[in-house]
Amino acid sequence: MQFRAHSSLVENLTGVPRTLLIPLVARANGGTTFPLLEPNDRYAQELLTAMGAEVKTSGHDAPTFVNVLWRTVLIKELGSDFFSRAPQSPGINLGAGLAHYFQWLGNGKNTWIDVDLEQVIDLRKSFLPDSSSHCLNQAMDITQPGWWNRLPLHKRDHKRPVFVVCEGVLMYLEPCKVRSIIREFAENAPEGSELILDFVSPLAVGPTAVLRHNEETGAPFAWGVHNGLEIAHLHPRLELLSQHSVSEAYGLGASWADMYWGLLMGGPVYGLAHLRVTEP
Ligand SMILES: C[S@@+](CC[C@H](N)C(=O)[O-])C[C@H]1O[C@@H](n2cnc3c(N)ncnc32)[C@H](O)[C@@H]1O
């Protein structure tokens, strides 16, 4: 994918922050090619237009588009289910980029915080200003210990379970930092909180990765795990509720192939783990 924008805020993005453009383009345009995975994102296309973006995609981008659209649809479903059980609970998107889940998961009773690095929050604020006191942008580096206590959670929300999304972020970070982010969530989030995160197989990580991904942004994958159980084992308060594989998006044949792959390799090539905080 080639991307150019008239906004200097966008053109100055490099490395991992620049990767936010990939899911944005996928949510804006991917549904045309993959209508069954259309997320109906009200903001993505508007954002590209507002940035004066010129995007060139090719057939090589198709798997990336499927990854993003598949996880978006799944996170929407898991979020709707969570908020139907806990309508007043807050939601948080860690490393939100220019994603806007509150458009789908806001119910008039809950609040939402979109967290990202300062440079990205500046960009969000110029294109996606805080729409209300219910939906906030928060600049924060989640690799810095203590980030949970710096979240601007309302006092009344301190004991409510929280719905946390972290998609397309952790695979770019060093393994020790990823473990510390997950443990900080597990130690601090109230019982019943849920965390949705995506992960890649260790085979997709590092300079000798067998499964290579598009590194146009100059941001290679640094963290991978075999499956969601490995993530749940990082902390005794974490329980794995479900694990999903992107093969679900390709139909039954792919799911069968994925099952055999999983037996050999210990898990999917690209998956999503749904975890909950429970007292051991
Ligand atoms: C591939 S983008 C994903 C954006 C968004 N989650 C989505 O799916 O549209 C990765 C995002 O993680 C953010 N990020 C990377 N390291 C971070 C950190 N240490 N703290 C907060 N955000 C971070 C980047 O700035 C970028 O917006």
mmCIF file of C-alpha atoms and ligand atoms in Angstrom:
data_model
loop_
_atom_site.group_PDB
_atom_site.id
_atom_site.type_symbol
_atom_site.label_atom_id
_atom_site.label_comp_id
_atom_site.label_asym_id
_atom_site.label_seq_id
_atom_site.Cartn_x
_atom_site.Cartn_y
_atom_site.Cartn_z
ATOM 1 C CA MET A 1 0.000 0.000 0.000
ATOM 2 C CA GLN A 2 1.279 3.475 -0.831
ATOM 3 C CA PHE A 3 -0.029 6.397 1.139
ATOM 4 C CA ARG A 4 0.344 10.163 0.774
ATOM 5 C CA ALA A 5 -1.550 12.911 2.577
ATOM 6 C CA HIS A 6 -1.679 16.687 2.334
ATOM 7 C CA SER A 7 -1.525 16.934 6.117
ATOM 8 C CA SER A 8 2.000 17.312 7.564
ATOM 9 C CA LEU A 9 0.748 15.726 10.820
ATOM 10 C CA VAL A 10 0.160 12.550 8.805
ATOM 11 C CA GLU A 11 3.298 12.746 6.657
ATOM 12 C CA ASN A 12 5.451 13.165 9.789
ATOM 13 C CA LEU A 13 4.282 9.825 11.169
ATOM 14 C CA THR A 14 7.008 7.166 10.981
ATOM 15 C CA GLY A 15 7.623 3.681 12.378
ATOM 16 C CA VAL A 16 4.876 2.088 14.490
ATOM 17 C CA PRO A 17 2.608 5.203 14.648
ATOM 18 C CA ARG A 18 2.524 5.221 10.811
ATOM 19 C CA THR A 19 1.048 1.708 10.857
ATOM 20 C CA LEU A 20 -2.293 3.238 11.921
ATOM 21 C CA LEU A 21 -2.886 4.158 8.265
ATOM 22 C CA ILE A 22 -3.232 0.495 7.262
ATOM 23 C CA PRO A 23 -6.338 -0.306 9.366
ATOM 24 C CA LEU A 24 -7.803 3.101 8.544
ATOM 25 C CA VAL A 25 -7.630 2.417 4.794
ATOM 26 C CA ALA A 26 -8.913 -1.133 5.324
ATOM 27 C CA ARG A 27 -11.976 0.105 7.249
ATOM 28 C CA ALA A 28 -12.630 2.846 4.702
ATOM 29 C CA ASN A 29 -12.236 0.814 1.499
ATOM 30 C CA GLY A 30 -11.913 -2.884 2.323
ATOM 31 C CA GLY A 31 -15.654 -3.507 2.540
ATOM 32 C CA THR A 32 -15.978 -2.877 -1.207
ATOM 33 C CA THR A 33 -13.815 -5.928 -1.933
ATOM 34 C CA PHE A 34 -15.025 -7.944 1.071
ATOM 35 C CA PRO A 35 -18.689 -6.952 1.534
ATOM 36 C CA LEU A 36 -19.363 -9.700 4.097
ATOM 37 C CA LEU A 37 -16.748 -8.086 6.354
ATOM 38 C CA GLU A 38 -17.924 -4.473 5.797
ATOM 39 C CA PRO A 39 -17.639 -2.783 9.211
ATOM 40 C CA ASN A 40 -19.763 0.263 8.214
ATOM 41 C CA ASP A 41 -17.250 2.708 9.645
ATOM 42 C CA ARG A 42 -18.848 6.160 9.607
ATOM 43 C CA TYR A 43 -15.531 7.959 10.153
ATOM 44 C CA ALA A 44 -12.788 6.106 8.227
ATOM 45 C CA GLN A 45 -13.622 7.405 4.726
ATOM 46 C CA GLU A 46 -14.310 10.933 6.065
ATOM 47 C CA LEU A 47 -10.908 10.922 7.781
ATOM 48 C CA LEU A 48 -9.084 9.941 4.597
ATOM 49 C CA THR A 49 -10.848 12.722 2.715
ATOM 50 C CA ALA A 50 -10.123 15.280 5.444
ATOM 51 C CA MET A 51 -6.424 14.316 5.342
ATOM 52 C CA GLY A 52 -6.322 14.748 1.583
ATOM 53 C CA ALA A 53 -5.084 11.169 1.369
ATOM 54 C CA GLU A 54 -3.945 9.525 -1.856
ATOM 55 C CA VAL A 55 -3.945 5.778 -1.358
ATOM 56 C CA LYS A 56 -2.700 3.151 -3.795
ATOM 57 C CA THR A 57 -3.504 -0.429 -2.899
ATOM 58 C CA SER A 58 -2.698 -3.657 -4.718
ATOM 59 C CA GLY A 59 -3.686 -7.336 -4.560
ATOM 60 C CA HIS A 60 -0.888 -7.842 -1.995
ATOM 61 C CA ASP A 61 -2.918 -5.806 0.518
ATOM 62 C CA ALA A 62 -5.891 -8.174 0.441
ATOM 63 C CA PRO A 63 -4.788 -10.420 3.363
ATOM 64 C CA THR A 64 -4.090 -7.339 5.507
ATOM 65 C CA PHE A 65 -7.541 -5.941 4.698
ATOM 66 C CA VAL A 66 -9.137 -9.252 5.684
ATOM 67 C CA ASN A 67 -7.174 -9.306 8.968
ATOM 68 C CA VAL A 68 -8.346 -5.805 9.878
ATOM 69 C CA LEU A 69 -11.971 -6.179 8.763
ATOM 70 C CA TRP A 70 -12.317 -9.603 10.390
ATOM 71 C CA ARG A 71 -11.000 -8.383 13.749
ATOM 72 C CA THR A 72 -13.080 -5.188 13.592
ATOM 73 C CA VAL A 73 -16.316 -7.118 13.073
ATOM 74 C CA LEU A 74 -15.380 -9.555 15.859
ATOM 75 C CA ILE A 75 -14.429 -6.821 18.341
ATOM 76 C CA LYS A 76 -17.745 -5.051 17.589
ATOM 77 C CA GLU A 77 -19.604 -8.289 18.422
ATOM 78 C CA LEU A 78 -17.623 -8.976 21.608
ATOM 79 C CA GLY A 79 -18.045 -5.343 22.661
ATOM 80 C CA SER A 80 -21.819 -5.342 22.057
ATOM 81 C CA ASP A 81 -22.101 -8.498 24.134
ATOM 82 C CA PHE A 82 -20.013 -6.982 26.978
ATOM 83 C CA PHE A 83 -22.004 -3.727 27.074
ATOM 84 C CA SER A 84 -25.326 -5.590 26.951
ATOM 85 C CA ARG A 85 -24.215 -7.225 30.242
ATOM 86 C CA ALA A 86 -22.515 -4.127 31.705
ATOM 87 C CA PRO A 87 -24.088 -1.092 29.993
ATOM 88 C CA GLN A 88 -22.524 1.503 32.323
ATOM 89 C CA SER A 89 -19.000 0.128 32.195
ATOM 90 C CA PRO A 90 -16.222 2.076 30.488
ATOM 91 C CA GLY A 91 -14.388 1.014 27.325
ATOM 92 C CA ILE A 92 -10.746 1.698 26.470
ATOM 93 C CA ASN A 93 -8.842 1.324 23.196
ATOM 94 C CA LEU A 94 -5.069 1.018 23.800
ATOM 95 C CA GLY A 95 -3.074 2.148 20.749
ATOM 96 C CA ALA A 96 -6.304 3.333 19.138
ATOM 97 C CA GLY A 97 -4.697 4.952 16.091
ATOM 98 C CA LEU A 98 -7.611 6.500 14.180
ATOM 99 C CA ALA A 99 -10.083 3.739 15.047
ATOM 100 C CA HIS A 100 -13.442 4.841 16.451
ATOM 101 C CA TYR A 101 -15.209 2.006 18.286
ATOM 102 C CA PHE A 102 -17.451 4.337 20.293
ATOM 103 C CA GLN A 103 -19.483 4.942 17.116
ATOM 104 C CA TRP A 104 -20.627 1.303 17.439
ATOM 105 C CA LEU A 105 -20.347 0.619 21.180
ATOM 106 C CA GLY A 106 -21.535 3.904 22.691
ATOM 107 C CA ASN A 107 -24.943 3.315 24.313
ATOM 108 C CA GLY A 108 -25.628 6.649 26.008
ATOM 109 C CA LYS A 109 -24.651 5.240 29.430
ATOM 110 C CA ASN A 110 -21.014 4.199 28.988
ATOM 111 C CA THR A 111 -17.797 6.154 28.479
ATOM 112 C CA TRP A 112 -14.809 5.501 26.201
ATOM 113 C CA ILE A 113 -11.114 6.435 26.236
ATOM 114 C CA ASP A 114 -8.922 6.248 23.106
ATOM 115 C CA VAL A 115 -5.266 5.989 24.169
ATOM 116 C CA ASP A 116 -2.228 6.452 21.936
ATOM 117 C CA LEU A 117 1.175 8.179 21.775
ATOM 118 C CA GLU A 118 1.138 11.977 21.899
ATOM 119 C CA GLN A 119 1.887 12.407 18.177
ATOM 120 C CA VAL A 120 -1.110 10.238 17.264
ATOM 121 C CA ILE A 121 -3.409 11.878 19.803
ATOM 122 C CA ASP A 122 -2.529 15.274 18.269
ATOM 123 C CA LEU A 123 -3.579 13.824 14.915
ATOM 124 C CA ARG A 124 -6.778 12.364 16.395
ATOM 125 C CA LYS A 125 -7.623 15.694 18.011
ATOM 126 C CA SER A 126 -7.284 17.575 14.741
ATOM 127 C CA PHE A 127 -9.412 15.112 12.774
ATOM 128 C CA LEU A 128 -11.509 13.427 15.485
ATOM 129 C CA PRO A 129 -12.018 15.947 18.295
ATOM 130 C CA ASP A 130 -13.463 14.738 21.657
ATOM 131 C CA SER A 131 -17.117 14.498 20.693
ATOM 132 C CA SER A 132 -18.402 14.606 24.267
ATOM 133 C CA SER A 133 -17.326 14.045 27.847
ATOM 134 C CA HIS A 134 -18.273 10.397 27.184
ATOM 135 C CA CYS A 135 -15.525 9.823 24.596
ATOM 136 C CA LEU A 136 -12.004 11.071 25.364
ATOM 137 C CA ASN A 137 -8.586 11.055 23.684
ATOM 138 C CA GLN A 138 -5.673 10.342 26.047
ATOM 139 C CA ALA A 139 -1.980 10.662 25.157
ATOM 140 C CA MET A 140 -0.001 7.955 26.921
ATOM 141 C CA ASP A 141 2.833 5.496 26.325
ATOM 142 C CA ILE A 142 1.515 2.146 27.503
ATOM 143 C CA THR A 143 5.049 0.730 27.698
ATOM 144 C CA GLN A 144 5.672 3.036 30.669
ATOM 145 C CA PRO A 145 4.766 1.211 33.907
ATOM 146 C CA GLY A 146 1.900 2.776 35.877
ATOM 147 C CA TRP A 147 -0.176 3.591 32.764
ATOM 148 C CA TRP A 148 -3.340 2.028 34.227
ATOM 149 C CA ASN A 149 -3.441 4.564 37.080
ATOM 150 C CA ARG A 150 -2.908 7.419 34.612
ATOM 151 C CA LEU A 151 -6.073 6.557 32.669
ATOM 152 C CA PRO A 152 -8.662 9.329 33.138
ATOM 153 C CA LEU A 153 -11.263 6.874 34.459
ATOM 154 C CA HIS A 154 -14.184 8.483 36.253
ATOM 155 C CA LYS A 155 -14.194 7.773 40.012
ATOM 156 C CA ARG A 156 -17.524 5.947 39.745
ATOM 157 C CA ASP A 157 -15.926 3.613 37.169
ATOM 158 C CA HIS A 158 -13.058 2.478 39.405
ATOM 159 C CA LYS A 159 -14.871 -0.685 40.493
ATOM 160 C CA ARG A 160 -16.793 -1.377 37.278
ATOM 161 C CA PRO A 161 -15.485 -4.019 34.877
ATOM 162 C CA VAL A 162 -13.771 -2.414 31.891
ATOM 163 C CA PHE A 163 -13.813 -3.464 28.224
ATOM 164 C CA VAL A 164 -10.294 -3.069 26.836
ATOM 165 C CA VAL A 165 -9.266 -3.403 23.185
ATOM 166 C CA CYS A 166 -5.640 -3.570 22.044
ATOM 167 C CA GLU A 167 -5.532 -4.437 18.334
ATOM 168 C CA GLY A 168 -2.694 -4.164 15.868
ATOM 169 C CA VAL A 169 -0.340 -2.871 18.587
ATOM 170 C CA LEU A 170 1.399 -5.497 20.694
ATOM 171 C CA MET A 171 3.075 -7.410 17.836
ATOM 172 C CA TYR A 172 5.205 -4.284 17.173
ATOM 173 C CA LEU A 173 6.504 -4.061 20.754
ATOM 174 C CA GLU A 174 9.351 -5.852 22.546
ATOM 175 C CA PRO A 175 8.181 -9.056 24.280
ATOM 176 C CA CYS A 176 9.146 -7.840 27.785
ATOM 177 C CA LYS A 177 7.078 -4.676 27.250
ATOM 178 C CA VAL A 178 4.080 -6.658 26.003
ATOM 179 C CA ARG A 179 4.214 -8.917 29.071
ATOM 180 C CA SER A 180 4.388 -5.891 31.350
ATOM 181 C CA ILE A 181 1.372 -4.208 29.608
ATOM 182 C CA ILE A 182 -0.745 -7.359 29.958
ATOM 183 C CA ARG A 183 0.291 -7.868 33.596
ATOM 184 C CA GLU A 184 -0.477 -4.235 34.434
ATOM 185 C CA PHE A 185 -3.994 -4.716 33.029
ATOM 186 C CA ALA A 186 -4.438 -8.021 34.914
ATOM 187 C CA GLU A 187 -3.234 -6.601 38.221
ATOM 188 C CA ASN A 188 -5.324 -3.427 38.129
ATOM 189 C CA ALA A 189 -8.515 -3.994 36.160
ATOM 190 C CA PRO A 190 -11.576 -4.798 38.283
ATOM 191 C CA GLU A 191 -12.882 -8.357 38.289
ATOM 192 C CA GLY A 192 -15.026 -9.060 35.226
ATOM 193 C CA SER A 193 -12.984 -6.732 32.972
ATOM 194 C CA GLU A 194 -12.298 -8.076 29.508
ATOM 195 C CA LEU A 195 -9.309 -7.643 27.211
ATOM 196 C CA ILE A 196 -9.402 -8.294 23.480
ATOM 197 C CA LEU A 197 -6.041 -8.453 21.760
ATOM 198 C CA ASP A 198 -4.732 -9.824 18.485
ATOM 199 C CA PHE A 199 -1.521 -11.773 18.117
ATOM 200 C CA VAL A 200 0.688 -13.287 15.430
ATOM 201 C CA SER A 201 2.447 -16.652 15.463
ATOM 202 C CA PRO A 202 6.135 -16.560 16.524
ATOM 203 C CA LEU A 203 6.814 -17.687 12.946
ATOM 204 C CA ALA A 204 5.921 -14.168 11.780
ATOM 205 C CA VAL A 205 8.403 -12.465 14.108
ATOM 206 C CA GLY A 206 11.961 -11.292 13.667
ATOM 207 C CA PRO A 207 14.377 -10.847 10.747
ATOM 208 C CA THR A 208 14.227 -14.571 9.880
ATOM 209 C CA ALA A 209 10.404 -14.742 9.988
ATOM 210 C CA VAL A 210 9.014 -17.618 7.936
ATOM 211 C CA LEU A 211 5.690 -15.777 7.519
ATOM 212 C CA ARG A 212 6.738 -12.346 6.300
ATOM 213 C CA HIS A 213 4.472 -9.319 6.482
ATOM 214 C CA ASN A 214 4.534 -6.079 4.577
ATOM 215 C CA GLU A 215 7.163 -3.869 6.217
ATOM 216 C CA GLU A 216 6.632 -0.723 4.125
ATOM 217 C CA THR A 217 6.147 1.275 7.315
ATOM 218 C CA GLY A 218 9.543 0.118 8.604
ATOM 219 C CA ALA A 219 7.897 -1.507 11.603
ATOM 220 C CA PRO A 220 8.628 -5.249 11.780
ATOM 221 C CA PHE A 221 6.831 -7.607 14.161
ATOM 222 C CA ALA A 222 8.693 -8.129 17.421
ATOM 223 C CA TRP A 223 6.284 -10.172 19.581
ATOM 224 C CA GLY A 224 4.413 -13.364 18.797
ATOM 225 C CA VAL A 225 2.759 -16.158 20.769
ATOM 226 C CA HIS A 226 1.388 -19.538 19.817
ATOM 227 C CA ASN A 227 -2.079 -19.080 21.334
ATOM 228 C CA GLY A 228 -4.292 -17.257 23.805
ATOM 229 C CA LEU A 229 -3.537 -19.681 26.651
ATOM 230 C CA GLU A 230 0.088 -18.569 26.583
ATOM 231 C CA ILE A 231 -1.207 -15.019 27.126
ATOM 232 C CA ALA A 232 -3.593 -16.043 29.931
ATOM 233 C CA HIS A 233 -0.706 -17.780 31.712
ATOM 234 C CA LEU A 234 1.041 -14.428 32.093
ATOM 235 C CA HIS A 235 -1.034 -13.652 35.193
ATOM 236 C CA PRO A 236 -3.140 -15.722 37.625
ATOM 237 C CA ARG A 237 -6.078 -13.278 37.335
ATOM 238 C CA LEU A 238 -6.348 -13.862 33.586
ATOM 239 C CA GLU A 239 -8.750 -16.375 32.105
ATOM 240 C CA LEU A 240 -9.010 -17.134 28.386
ATOM 241 C CA LEU A 241 -12.681 -16.897 27.358
ATOM 242 C CA SER A 242 -12.172 -17.627 23.671
ATOM 243 C CA GLN A 243 -9.618 -17.664 20.901
ATOM 244 C CA HIS A 244 -10.327 -16.920 17.253
ATOM 245 C CA SER A 245 -8.341 -17.409 14.067
ATOM 246 C CA VAL A 246 -8.508 -15.254 10.954
ATOM 247 C CA SER A 247 -9.157 -18.486 9.037
ATOM 248 C CA GLU A 248 -12.808 -17.985 10.172
ATOM 249 C CA ALA A 249 -13.001 -15.204 7.573
ATOM 250 C CA TYR A 250 -12.032 -17.565 4.734
ATOM 251 C CA GLY A 251 -14.692 -20.242 5.272
ATOM 252 C CA LEU A 252 -14.855 -23.842 6.323
ATOM 253 C CA GLY A 253 -11.978 -25.158 4.159
ATOM 254 C CA ALA A 254 -9.569 -22.647 5.679
ATOM 255 C CA SER A 255 -10.794 -23.444 9.192
ATOM 256 C CA TRP A 256 -10.018 -27.145 8.626
ATOM 257 C CA ALA A 257 -6.560 -26.306 7.284
ATOM 258 C CA ASP A 258 -6.063 -23.994 10.256
ATOM 259 C CA MET A 259 -6.993 -26.793 12.652
ATOM 260 C CA TYR A 260 -4.170 -28.971 11.281
ATOM 261 C CA TRP A 261 -1.799 -26.014 11.263
ATOM 262 C CA GLY A 262 -2.743 -25.345 14.907
ATOM 263 C CA LEU A 263 -2.052 -28.956 15.889
ATOM 264 C CA LEU A 264 1.423 -28.726 14.374
ATOM 265 C CA MET A 265 2.303 -25.159 15.305
ATOM 266 C CA GLY A 266 0.407 -24.671 18.570
ATOM 267 C CA GLY A 267 -2.019 -22.008 17.314
ATOM 268 C CA PRO A 268 -3.145 -19.805 14.427
ATOM 269 C CA VAL A 269 -1.029 -17.678 12.100
ATOM 270 C CA TYR A 270 -3.033 -14.629 13.165
ATOM 271 C CA GLY A 271 -5.510 -14.779 16.011
ATOM 272 C CA LEU A 272 -7.495 -12.874 18.558
ATOM 273 C CA ALA A 273 -7.647 -13.675 22.271
ATOM 274 C CA HIS A 274 -10.600 -12.745 24.484
ATOM 275 C CA LEU A 275 -9.518 -12.652 28.127
ATOM 276 C CA ARG A 276 -11.305 -11.899 31.390
ATOM 277 C CA VAL A 277 -10.092 -10.844 34.802
ATOM 278 C CA THR A 278 -11.196 -13.310 37.480
ATOM 279 C CA GLU A 279 -10.020 -13.857 41.037
ATOM 280 C CA PRO A 280 -7.970 -17.093 41.088
HETATM 281 C C1 LIG B 1 -1.271 -0.642 13.545
HETATM 282 S S1 LIG B 1 -1.686 0.762 14.470
HETATM 283 C C2 LIG B 1 -3.261 0.169 15.093
HETATM 284 C C3 LIG B 1 -4.209 1.287 15.369
HETATM 285 C C4 LIG B 1 -5.580 0.829 15.825
HETATM 286 N N1 LIG B 1 -5.507 -0.036 16.958
HETATM 287 C C5 LIG B 1 -6.355 0.186 14.695
HETATM 288 O O1 LIG B 1 -6.492 -1.028 14.663
HETATM 289 O O2 LIG B 1 -6.812 0.948 13.824
HETATM 290 C C6 LIG B 1 -0.653 0.703 15.949
HETATM 291 C C7 LIG B 1 -0.934 1.829 16.915
HETATM 292 O O3 LIG B 1 -0.290 1.537 18.172
HETATM 293 C C8 LIG B 1 0.164 2.749 18.693
HETATM 294 N N2 LIG B 1 1.227 2.523 19.689
HETATM 295 C C9 LIG B 1 2.416 1.933 19.453
HETATM 296 N N3 LIG B 1 3.157 1.929 20.572
HETATM 297 C C10 LIG B 1 2.410 2.518 21.534
HETATM 298 C C11 LIG B 1 2.636 2.807 22.912
HETATM 299 N N4 LIG B 1 3.806 2.496 23.496
HETATM 300 N N5 LIG B 1 1.669 3.436 23.623
HETATM 301 C C12 LIG B 1 0.496 3.757 23.009
HETATM 302 N N6 LIG B 1 0.213 3.497 21.704
HETATM 303 C C13 LIG B 1 1.161 2.892 20.975
HETATM 304 C C14 LIG B 1 0.686 3.460 17.466
HETATM 305 O O4 LIG B 1 0.924 4.833 17.666
HETATM 306 C C15 LIG B 1 -0.424 3.166 16.452
HETATM 307 O O5 LIG B 1 -1.447 4.120 16.487
#
